[in-house]
Amino acid sequence: MVAETHLQAEDLVAPLFVREGIDEPQLIHSLPGVVQHSLDSVVTTAKRLVALGVPAIVLFGVPATKDAAGSGASDPGGIVQVALRALRDAVGDRLVLVPDLCLDEYTDHGHCGLLDRRGRVDNDATLERYAEVAIAQAEAGADLVAPSGMMDGQVAAIRAALDGAGRSDVGILAYAAKYASALYGPFRDAVGVQIAGGGDRRAYQQDPANRREALEEVRLDVEEGADIVMVKPATLYLDVLADVRAAVSVPVAAYHVSGEYAMLAAAARAGWIDRQAVALETLVSIKRAGADLILTYLAAEIAELLGADR
Ligand code: PBG
């Protein structure tokens, strides 16, 4: 009766991986219970999420081939574009379709942007690619696009590109405060990303030591036209999440990322913690800290549990 925070299926967003050229879903070793979907299985899963009351999915593509420019990301025949069309046909407007907008799944060097001749990420050249990807995703049926590459000016560039293409109806869920975290490892297994030369993303993602900087990143994204801003990862950054919630009036999302899920799943599998109890406590805490939406690999499982509890 006096609980201040109530977790609901409507708070959850399911990240889904769809892989080009497979007929059966493939297990992901470091993300037990999560799969790379085939086109068929991603559609089946989307329908199940609708039935469970989950309002949205974020879609990641695993292409069959990669190149320096990440061509598959903007190809109308690329896996995410193909999946978006199939999903829209299957679920109509009952699920908000949000493709992740980045290049790393599609580049052979594994960086989120294009590289210059010295092998460094070229921020401004990358913005032109993001614009192309945004238009391809909009044309394929995206409701929102979710830029995750952390290039400076990416929200403004994408907003201008969408508006210029007559797609002012497509919104932007901006990965605004995204940290250079060690918790993305299982995700990189899921999408087959290895950063060239054992590199990292510290030149474009945020330093985990910084709290005020997150507010600056969020402020810039809102000014540039973000409709929803996101903090990522979630549980180690609840202070940042609470700050962001207090600073903006747009909806705030938090991403409970692959490493956070993997730690929970591994300890539960070992019998050291109670999976459901810790999962619920984790998600309630993220909501309590200020998240309106939570991206989590637990979405279907917890939505089912919450539905059964009613
Ligand atoms: C980049 C992207 C990443 C994640 C979402 N989008 C990986 C990265 O920045 O290296 C990580 C999500 C997770 O760990 O669950 N396209």
mmCIF file of C-alpha atoms in Angstrom, residues 7-307:
data_model
loop_
_atom_site.group_PDB
_atom_site.id
_atom_site.type_symbol
_atom_site.label_atom_id
_atom_site.label_comp_id
_atom_site.label_asym_id
_atom_site.label_seq_id
_atom_site.Cartn_x
_atom_site.Cartn_y
_atom_site.Cartn_z
ATOM 1 C CA LEU A 7 7.302 -2.009 -11.555
ATOM 2 C CA GLN A 8 5.100 -2.803 -14.558
ATOM 3 C CA ALA A 9 5.556 -4.565 -17.888
ATOM 4 C CA GLU A 10 4.937 -1.139 -19.473
ATOM 5 C CA ASP A 11 8.237 0.101 -18.004
ATOM 6 C CA LEU A 12 10.292 -2.497 -19.858
ATOM 7 C CA VAL A 13 11.921 -2.483 -23.267
ATOM 8 C CA ALA A 14 13.385 -5.690 -24.701
ATOM 9 C CA PRO A 15 16.687 -5.561 -26.599
ATOM 10 C CA LEU A 16 16.639 -8.180 -29.392
ATOM 11 C CA PHE A 17 19.419 -9.410 -31.678
ATOM 12 C CA VAL A 18 18.577 -10.470 -35.215
ATOM 13 C CA ARG A 19 21.194 -12.251 -37.294
ATOM 14 C CA GLU A 20 21.392 -12.397 -41.049
ATOM 15 C CA GLY A 21 21.382 -15.792 -42.761
ATOM 16 C CA ILE A 22 20.288 -18.125 -39.958
ATOM 17 C CA ASP A 23 17.167 -20.308 -39.769
ATOM 18 C CA GLU A 24 17.268 -21.189 -36.077
ATOM 19 C CA PRO A 25 17.989 -18.951 -33.080
ATOM 20 C CA GLN A 26 21.585 -19.224 -31.839
ATOM 21 C CA LEU A 27 22.519 -19.269 -28.167
ATOM 22 C CA ILE A 28 24.899 -16.586 -26.887
ATOM 23 C CA HIS A 29 27.400 -18.223 -24.549
ATOM 24 C CA SER A 30 27.974 -15.220 -22.273
ATOM 25 C CA LEU A 31 24.274 -14.225 -22.181
ATOM 26 C CA PRO A 32 22.479 -17.365 -21.017
ATOM 27 C CA GLY A 33 18.799 -17.231 -21.965
ATOM 28 C CA VAL A 34 19.357 -14.611 -24.700
ATOM 29 C CA VAL A 35 19.639 -15.558 -28.379
ATOM 30 C CA GLN A 36 20.566 -14.226 -31.780
ATOM 31 C CA HIS A 37 17.222 -14.404 -33.549
ATOM 32 C CA SER A 38 16.382 -15.532 -37.050
ATOM 33 C CA LEU A 39 13.838 -13.433 -38.941
ATOM 34 C CA ASP A 40 11.104 -15.898 -37.986
ATOM 35 C CA SER A 41 12.002 -16.100 -34.322
ATOM 36 C CA VAL A 42 12.325 -12.334 -33.907
ATOM 37 C CA VAL A 43 8.751 -11.965 -35.173
ATOM 38 C CA THR A 44 7.467 -14.720 -32.867
ATOM 39 C CA THR A 45 9.224 -13.117 -29.922
ATOM 40 C CA ALA A 46 7.831 -9.681 -30.765
ATOM 41 C CA LYS A 47 4.294 -11.070 -30.739
ATOM 42 C CA ARG A 48 4.935 -12.671 -27.362
ATOM 43 C CA LEU A 49 6.212 -9.353 -25.974
ATOM 44 C CA VAL A 50 3.033 -7.624 -27.181
ATOM 45 C CA ALA A 51 0.954 -10.247 -25.375
ATOM 46 C CA LEU A 52 2.991 -9.687 -22.201
ATOM 47 C CA GLY A 53 2.394 -5.934 -22.285
ATOM 48 C CA VAL A 54 5.982 -4.903 -23.121
ATOM 49 C CA PRO A 55 5.607 -1.696 -25.164
ATOM 50 C CA ALA A 56 8.828 -1.582 -27.183
ATOM 51 C CA ILE A 57 11.881 -3.396 -28.507
ATOM 52 C CA VAL A 58 15.360 -2.164 -29.371
ATOM 53 C CA LEU A 59 16.737 -4.043 -32.333
ATOM 54 C CA PHE A 60 20.389 -4.892 -33.021
ATOM 55 C CA GLY A 61 21.566 -6.440 -36.292
ATOM 56 C CA VAL A 62 24.235 -9.075 -36.750
ATOM 57 C CA PRO A 63 25.194 -8.882 -40.442
ATOM 58 C CA ALA A 64 26.713 -11.757 -42.427
ATOM 59 C CA THR A 65 29.547 -9.531 -43.679
ATOM 60 C CA LYS A 66 31.291 -6.430 -42.352
ATOM 61 C CA ASP A 67 33.356 -3.707 -44.027
ATOM 62 C CA ALA A 68 35.181 -0.494 -43.179
ATOM 63 C CA ALA A 69 32.142 1.745 -43.748
ATOM 64 C CA GLY A 70 29.622 -0.525 -42.035
ATOM 65 C CA SER A 71 27.569 -0.642 -45.246
ATOM 66 C CA GLY A 72 25.032 -3.120 -43.884
ATOM 67 C CA ALA A 73 23.770 -0.555 -41.392
ATOM 68 C CA SER A 74 22.189 1.634 -44.098
ATOM 69 C CA ASP A 75 21.520 -0.947 -46.818
ATOM 70 C CA PRO A 76 17.730 -1.180 -47.419
ATOM 71 C CA GLY A 77 18.354 -4.940 -47.673
ATOM 72 C CA GLY A 78 20.412 -4.978 -44.446
ATOM 73 C CA ILE A 79 19.237 -7.282 -41.696
ATOM 74 C CA VAL A 80 17.710 -4.640 -39.405
ATOM 75 C CA GLN A 81 15.793 -3.019 -42.243
ATOM 76 C CA VAL A 82 14.465 -6.407 -43.388
ATOM 77 C CA ALA A 83 13.503 -7.291 -39.815
ATOM 78 C CA LEU A 84 11.763 -3.941 -39.246
ATOM 79 C CA ARG A 85 9.516 -4.522 -42.256
ATOM 80 C CA ALA A 86 8.663 -8.057 -41.118
ATOM 81 C CA LEU A 87 7.970 -6.857 -37.575
ATOM 82 C CA ARG A 88 5.750 -3.996 -38.714
ATOM 83 C CA ASP A 89 3.740 -6.401 -40.873
ATOM 84 C CA ALA A 90 3.336 -8.794 -37.944
ATOM 85 C CA VAL A 91 2.575 -6.469 -35.033
ATOM 86 C CA GLY A 92 1.254 -3.285 -36.632
ATOM 87 C CA ASP A 93 1.337 -0.420 -34.135
ATOM 88 C CA ARG A 94 1.166 -2.627 -31.044
ATOM 89 C CA LEU A 95 4.917 -2.481 -30.446
ATOM 90 C CA VAL A 96 7.232 0.524 -30.637
ATOM 91 C CA LEU A 97 10.092 -0.455 -32.942
ATOM 92 C CA VAL A 98 13.429 1.112 -32.086
ATOM 93 C CA PRO A 99 16.508 0.142 -34.090
ATOM 94 C CA ASP A 100 19.840 0.830 -32.416
ATOM 95 C CA LEU A 101 21.654 3.295 -34.679
ATOM 96 C CA CYS A 102 25.381 2.637 -34.757
ATOM 97 C CA LEU A 103 28.092 1.229 -36.995
ATOM 98 C CA ASP A 104 30.037 -1.111 -34.720
ATOM 99 C CA GLU A 105 28.021 -4.242 -35.518
ATOM 100 C CA TYR A 106 28.703 -3.591 -39.207
ATOM 101 C CA THR A 107 32.319 -2.398 -39.311
ATOM 102 C CA ASP A 108 35.233 -4.815 -39.728
ATOM 103 C CA HIS A 109 37.277 -2.739 -37.231
ATOM 104 C CA GLY A 110 34.509 -2.790 -34.612
ATOM 105 C CA HIS A 111 34.424 0.942 -33.915
ATOM 106 C CA CYS A 112 31.194 2.929 -33.717
ATOM 107 C CA GLY A 113 32.398 5.310 -36.422
ATOM 108 C CA LEU A 114 34.456 5.617 -39.582
ATOM 109 C CA LEU A 115 38.237 5.667 -39.182
ATOM 110 C CA ASP A 116 40.552 8.305 -40.620
ATOM 111 C CA ARG A 117 43.859 7.443 -42.311
ATOM 112 C CA ARG A 118 45.606 7.244 -38.951
ATOM 113 C CA GLY A 119 43.033 4.744 -37.661
ATOM 114 C CA ARG A 120 41.253 7.174 -35.358
ATOM 115 C CA VAL A 121 37.470 7.569 -35.255
ATOM 116 C CA ASP A 122 36.462 10.512 -37.458
ATOM 117 C CA ASN A 123 33.546 12.149 -35.644
ATOM 118 C CA ASP A 124 32.205 14.369 -38.422
ATOM 119 C CA ALA A 125 32.546 11.848 -41.247
ATOM 120 C CA THR A 126 30.634 9.405 -39.049
ATOM 121 C CA LEU A 127 27.722 11.830 -38.676
ATOM 122 C CA GLU A 128 27.097 11.586 -42.414
ATOM 123 C CA ARG A 129 26.905 7.801 -42.148
ATOM 124 C CA TYR A 130 24.529 8.036 -39.167
ATOM 125 C CA ALA A 131 22.261 10.265 -41.254
ATOM 126 C CA GLU A 132 22.126 7.585 -43.963
ATOM 127 C CA VAL A 133 21.418 4.856 -41.420
ATOM 128 C CA ALA A 134 18.627 6.908 -39.821
ATOM 129 C CA ILE A 135 16.866 7.408 -43.155
ATOM 130 C CA ALA A 136 17.159 3.698 -44.041
ATOM 131 C CA GLN A 137 15.731 2.733 -40.651
ATOM 132 C CA ALA A 138 12.903 5.278 -40.927
ATOM 133 C CA GLU A 139 11.984 4.032 -44.393
ATOM 134 C CA ALA A 140 11.916 0.454 -43.060
ATOM 135 C CA GLY A 141 9.398 1.369 -40.362
ATOM 136 C CA ALA A 142 11.258 2.573 -37.249
ATOM 137 C CA ASP A 143 9.157 4.567 -34.771
ATOM 138 C CA LEU A 144 12.252 5.919 -33.023
ATOM 139 C CA VAL A 145 15.924 5.546 -33.811
ATOM 140 C CA ALA A 146 18.419 5.038 -30.994
ATOM 141 C CA PRO A 147 21.867 6.468 -31.723
ATOM 142 C CA SER A 148 24.399 4.710 -29.460
ATOM 143 C CA GLY A 149 27.725 5.749 -30.979
ATOM 144 C CA MET A 150 28.377 8.781 -28.746
ATOM 145 C CA MET A 151 29.670 10.984 -31.584
ATOM 146 C CA ASP A 152 29.419 14.694 -30.799
ATOM 147 C CA GLY A 153 26.489 16.238 -32.650
ATOM 148 C CA GLN A 154 24.873 12.927 -33.585
ATOM 149 C CA VAL A 155 21.370 13.839 -32.442
ATOM 150 C CA ALA A 156 21.348 17.113 -34.393
ATOM 151 C CA ALA A 157 22.692 15.404 -37.521
ATOM 152 C CA ILE A 158 20.096 12.621 -37.339
ATOM 153 C CA ARG A 159 17.224 15.033 -36.597
ATOM 154 C CA ALA A 160 18.175 17.168 -39.612
ATOM 155 C CA ALA A 161 18.486 14.115 -41.860
ATOM 156 C CA LEU A 162 15.112 12.708 -40.827
ATOM 157 C CA ASP A 163 13.376 16.062 -41.216
ATOM 158 C CA GLY A 164 15.059 16.576 -44.590
ATOM 159 C CA ALA A 165 13.746 13.205 -45.748
ATOM 160 C CA GLY A 166 10.199 14.133 -44.714
ATOM 161 C CA ARG A 167 10.360 11.907 -41.626
ATOM 162 C CA SER A 168 9.760 14.375 -38.830
ATOM 163 C CA ASP A 169 7.410 11.718 -37.413
ATOM 164 C CA VAL A 170 10.347 9.502 -36.409
ATOM 165 C CA GLY A 171 11.675 10.238 -32.916
ATOM 166 C CA ILE A 172 15.079 9.882 -31.288
ATOM 167 C CA LEU A 173 15.910 7.841 -28.204
ATOM 168 C CA ALA A 174 19.417 9.125 -27.503
ATOM 169 C CA TYR A 175 22.031 7.127 -25.663
ATOM 170 C CA ALA A 176 23.009 10.397 -23.998
ATOM 171 C CA ALA A 177 25.112 9.453 -20.975
ATOM 172 C CA LYS A 178 26.873 6.315 -22.135
ATOM 173 C CA TYR A 179 29.956 5.277 -20.242
ATOM 174 C CA ALA A 180 33.048 3.453 -21.514
ATOM 175 C CA SER A 181 32.054 0.513 -19.336
ATOM 176 C CA ALA A 182 33.606 -2.929 -18.979
ATOM 177 C CA LEU A 183 30.062 -4.319 -18.783
ATOM 178 C CA TYR A 184 29.450 -4.483 -22.556
ATOM 179 C CA GLY A 185 31.546 -7.633 -23.073
ATOM 180 C CA PRO A 186 28.715 -10.166 -23.511
ATOM 181 C CA PHE A 187 26.958 -7.774 -25.915
ATOM 182 C CA ARG A 188 30.063 -7.704 -28.082
ATOM 183 C CA ASP A 189 29.954 -11.519 -28.149
ATOM 184 C CA ALA A 190 26.299 -11.323 -29.163
ATOM 185 C CA VAL A 191 27.024 -9.091 -32.158
ATOM 186 C CA GLY A 192 30.455 -10.487 -33.007
ATOM 187 C CA VAL A 193 32.350 -7.245 -32.367
ATOM 188 C CA GLN A 194 36.055 -7.140 -31.644
ATOM 189 C CA ILE A 195 37.651 -3.723 -31.546
ATOM 190 C CA ALA A 196 40.670 -3.582 -33.847
ATOM 191 C CA GLY A 197 44.055 -3.765 -32.163
ATOM 192 C CA GLY A 198 42.560 -4.473 -28.757
ATOM 193 C CA GLY A 199 41.279 -0.896 -28.742
ATOM 194 C CA ASP A 200 38.516 0.640 -26.658
ATOM 195 C CA ARG A 201 35.880 3.354 -26.905
ATOM 196 C CA ARG A 202 37.285 5.802 -24.380
ATOM 197 C CA ALA A 203 37.749 8.468 -27.068
ATOM 198 C CA TYR A 204 33.987 8.745 -27.531
ATOM 199 C CA GLN A 205 32.239 7.158 -24.536
ATOM 200 C CA GLN A 206 32.320 8.728 -21.070
ATOM 201 C CA ASP A 207 34.779 8.229 -18.237
ATOM 202 C CA PRO A 208 33.091 6.259 -15.396
ATOM 203 C CA ALA A 209 34.663 8.731 -12.979
ATOM 204 C CA ASN A 210 32.528 11.604 -14.290
ATOM 205 C CA ARG A 211 29.111 12.570 -12.973
ATOM 206 C CA ARG A 212 28.664 16.231 -13.991
ATOM 207 C CA GLU A 213 29.740 15.445 -17.543
ATOM 208 C CA ALA A 214 26.639 13.265 -17.932
ATOM 209 C CA LEU A 215 24.411 16.287 -17.397
ATOM 210 C CA GLU A 216 26.281 18.173 -20.086
ATOM 211 C CA GLU A 217 25.894 15.276 -22.527
ATOM 212 C CA VAL A 218 22.183 15.034 -21.753
ATOM 213 C CA ARG A 219 21.641 18.802 -22.041
ATOM 214 C CA LEU A 220 23.282 18.837 -25.472
ATOM 215 C CA ASP A 221 21.183 15.896 -26.691
ATOM 216 C CA VAL A 222 17.928 17.502 -25.538
ATOM 217 C CA GLU A 223 18.903 20.770 -27.244
ATOM 218 C CA GLU A 224 19.702 18.839 -30.417
ATOM 219 C CA GLY A 225 16.241 17.251 -30.435
ATOM 220 C CA ALA A 226 16.336 14.044 -28.394
ATOM 221 C CA ASP A 227 12.823 12.849 -27.473
ATOM 222 C CA ILE A 228 14.036 10.388 -24.812
ATOM 223 C CA VAL A 229 17.472 10.366 -23.158
ATOM 224 C CA MET A 230 19.210 7.286 -21.836
ATOM 225 C CA VAL A 231 21.765 6.505 -19.152
ATOM 226 C CA LYS A 232 23.900 3.397 -19.653
ATOM 227 C CA PRO A 233 24.813 1.149 -17.842
ATOM 228 C CA ALA A 234 22.146 1.331 -15.138
ATOM 229 C CA THR A 235 22.988 -0.129 -11.739
ATOM 230 C CA LEU A 236 26.491 1.298 -11.313
ATOM 231 C CA TYR A 237 25.181 4.694 -12.469
ATOM 232 C CA LEU A 238 22.042 5.213 -10.368
ATOM 233 C CA ASP A 239 23.460 8.537 -9.128
ATOM 234 C CA VAL A 240 23.755 9.716 -12.712
ATOM 235 C CA LEU A 241 20.252 8.485 -13.469
ATOM 236 C CA ALA A 242 18.794 10.393 -10.525
ATOM 237 C CA ASP A 243 20.662 13.555 -11.576
ATOM 238 C CA VAL A 244 19.397 13.251 -15.143
ATOM 239 C CA ARG A 245 15.808 12.655 -14.004
ATOM 240 C CA ALA A 246 15.959 15.855 -11.957
ATOM 241 C CA ALA A 247 17.509 17.875 -14.782
ATOM 242 C CA VAL A 248 15.232 17.173 -17.766
ATOM 243 C CA SER A 249 11.528 16.843 -18.491
ATOM 244 C CA VAL A 250 11.778 14.409 -21.399
ATOM 245 C CA PRO A 251 11.386 10.699 -20.565
ATOM 246 C CA VAL A 252 14.517 9.051 -19.194
ATOM 247 C CA ALA A 253 15.538 5.512 -20.076
ATOM 248 C CA ALA A 254 18.186 3.339 -18.438
ATOM 249 C CA TYR A 255 19.944 0.358 -20.025
ATOM 250 C CA HIS A 256 20.555 -2.630 -17.762
ATOM 251 C CA VAL A 257 23.338 -3.900 -19.997
ATOM 252 C CA SER A 258 24.673 -7.292 -20.973
ATOM 253 C CA GLY A 259 27.340 -7.492 -18.247
ATOM 254 C CA GLU A 260 24.825 -6.571 -15.564
ATOM 255 C CA TYR A 261 22.504 -9.309 -16.826
ATOM 256 C CA ALA A 262 25.356 -11.827 -17.143
ATOM 257 C CA MET A 263 26.525 -11.301 -13.552
ATOM 258 C CA LEU A 264 23.014 -11.841 -12.264
ATOM 259 C CA ALA A 265 22.447 -14.901 -14.459
ATOM 260 C CA ALA A 266 25.776 -16.479 -13.493
ATOM 261 C CA ALA A 267 25.340 -16.038 -9.740
ATOM 262 C CA ALA A 268 21.786 -17.344 -9.968
ATOM 263 C CA ARG A 269 22.883 -20.331 -12.013
ATOM 264 C CA ALA A 270 25.498 -21.138 -9.366
ATOM 265 C CA GLY A 271 22.730 -21.088 -6.776
ATOM 266 C CA TRP A 272 24.291 -18.137 -4.948
ATOM 267 C CA ILE A 273 21.412 -15.672 -5.379
ATOM 268 C CA ASP A 274 17.683 -15.943 -6.077
ATOM 269 C CA ARG A 275 17.324 -14.968 -9.751
ATOM 270 C CA GLN A 276 13.778 -13.597 -9.633
ATOM 271 C CA ALA A 277 14.220 -11.746 -6.373
ATOM 272 C CA VAL A 278 17.447 -10.075 -7.446
ATOM 273 C CA ALA A 279 16.040 -9.289 -10.890
ATOM 274 C CA LEU A 280 12.981 -7.594 -9.364
ATOM 275 C CA GLU A 281 15.055 -5.680 -6.818
ATOM 276 C CA THR A 282 17.419 -4.526 -9.561
ATOM 277 C CA LEU A 283 14.669 -3.250 -11.845
ATOM 278 C CA VAL A 284 12.700 -1.603 -9.030
ATOM 279 C CA SER A 285 15.886 0.184 -7.968
ATOM 280 C CA ILE A 286 16.490 1.470 -11.483
ATOM 281 C CA LYS A 287 12.920 2.759 -11.631
ATOM 282 C CA ARG A 288 13.171 4.267 -8.121
ATOM 283 C CA ALA A 289 16.306 6.157 -9.188
ATOM 284 C CA GLY A 290 14.313 7.838 -11.960
ATOM 285 C CA ALA A 291 13.986 5.664 -15.062
ATOM 286 C CA ASP A 292 10.706 5.901 -16.980
ATOM 287 C CA LEU A 293 11.859 3.050 -19.218
ATOM 288 C CA ILE A 294 14.275 0.193 -18.593
ATOM 289 C CA LEU A 295 16.011 -1.652 -21.401
ATOM 290 C CA THR A 296 16.692 -5.127 -20.070
ATOM 291 C CA TYR A 297 17.329 -8.668 -21.249
ATOM 292 C CA LEU A 298 14.985 -9.630 -18.392
ATOM 293 C CA ALA A 299 11.993 -7.918 -20.042
ATOM 294 C CA ALA A 300 9.985 -10.963 -21.133
ATOM 295 C CA GLU A 301 10.743 -12.958 -17.987
ATOM 296 C CA ILE A 302 9.801 -10.157 -15.619
ATOM 297 C CA ALA A 303 6.749 -9.067 -17.628
ATOM 298 C CA GLU A 304 5.520 -12.635 -17.399
ATOM 299 C CA LEU A 305 6.156 -12.733 -13.671
ATOM 300 C CA LEU A 306 4.379 -9.411 -13.078
ATOM 301 C CA GLY A 307 1.431 -10.561 -15.170
#
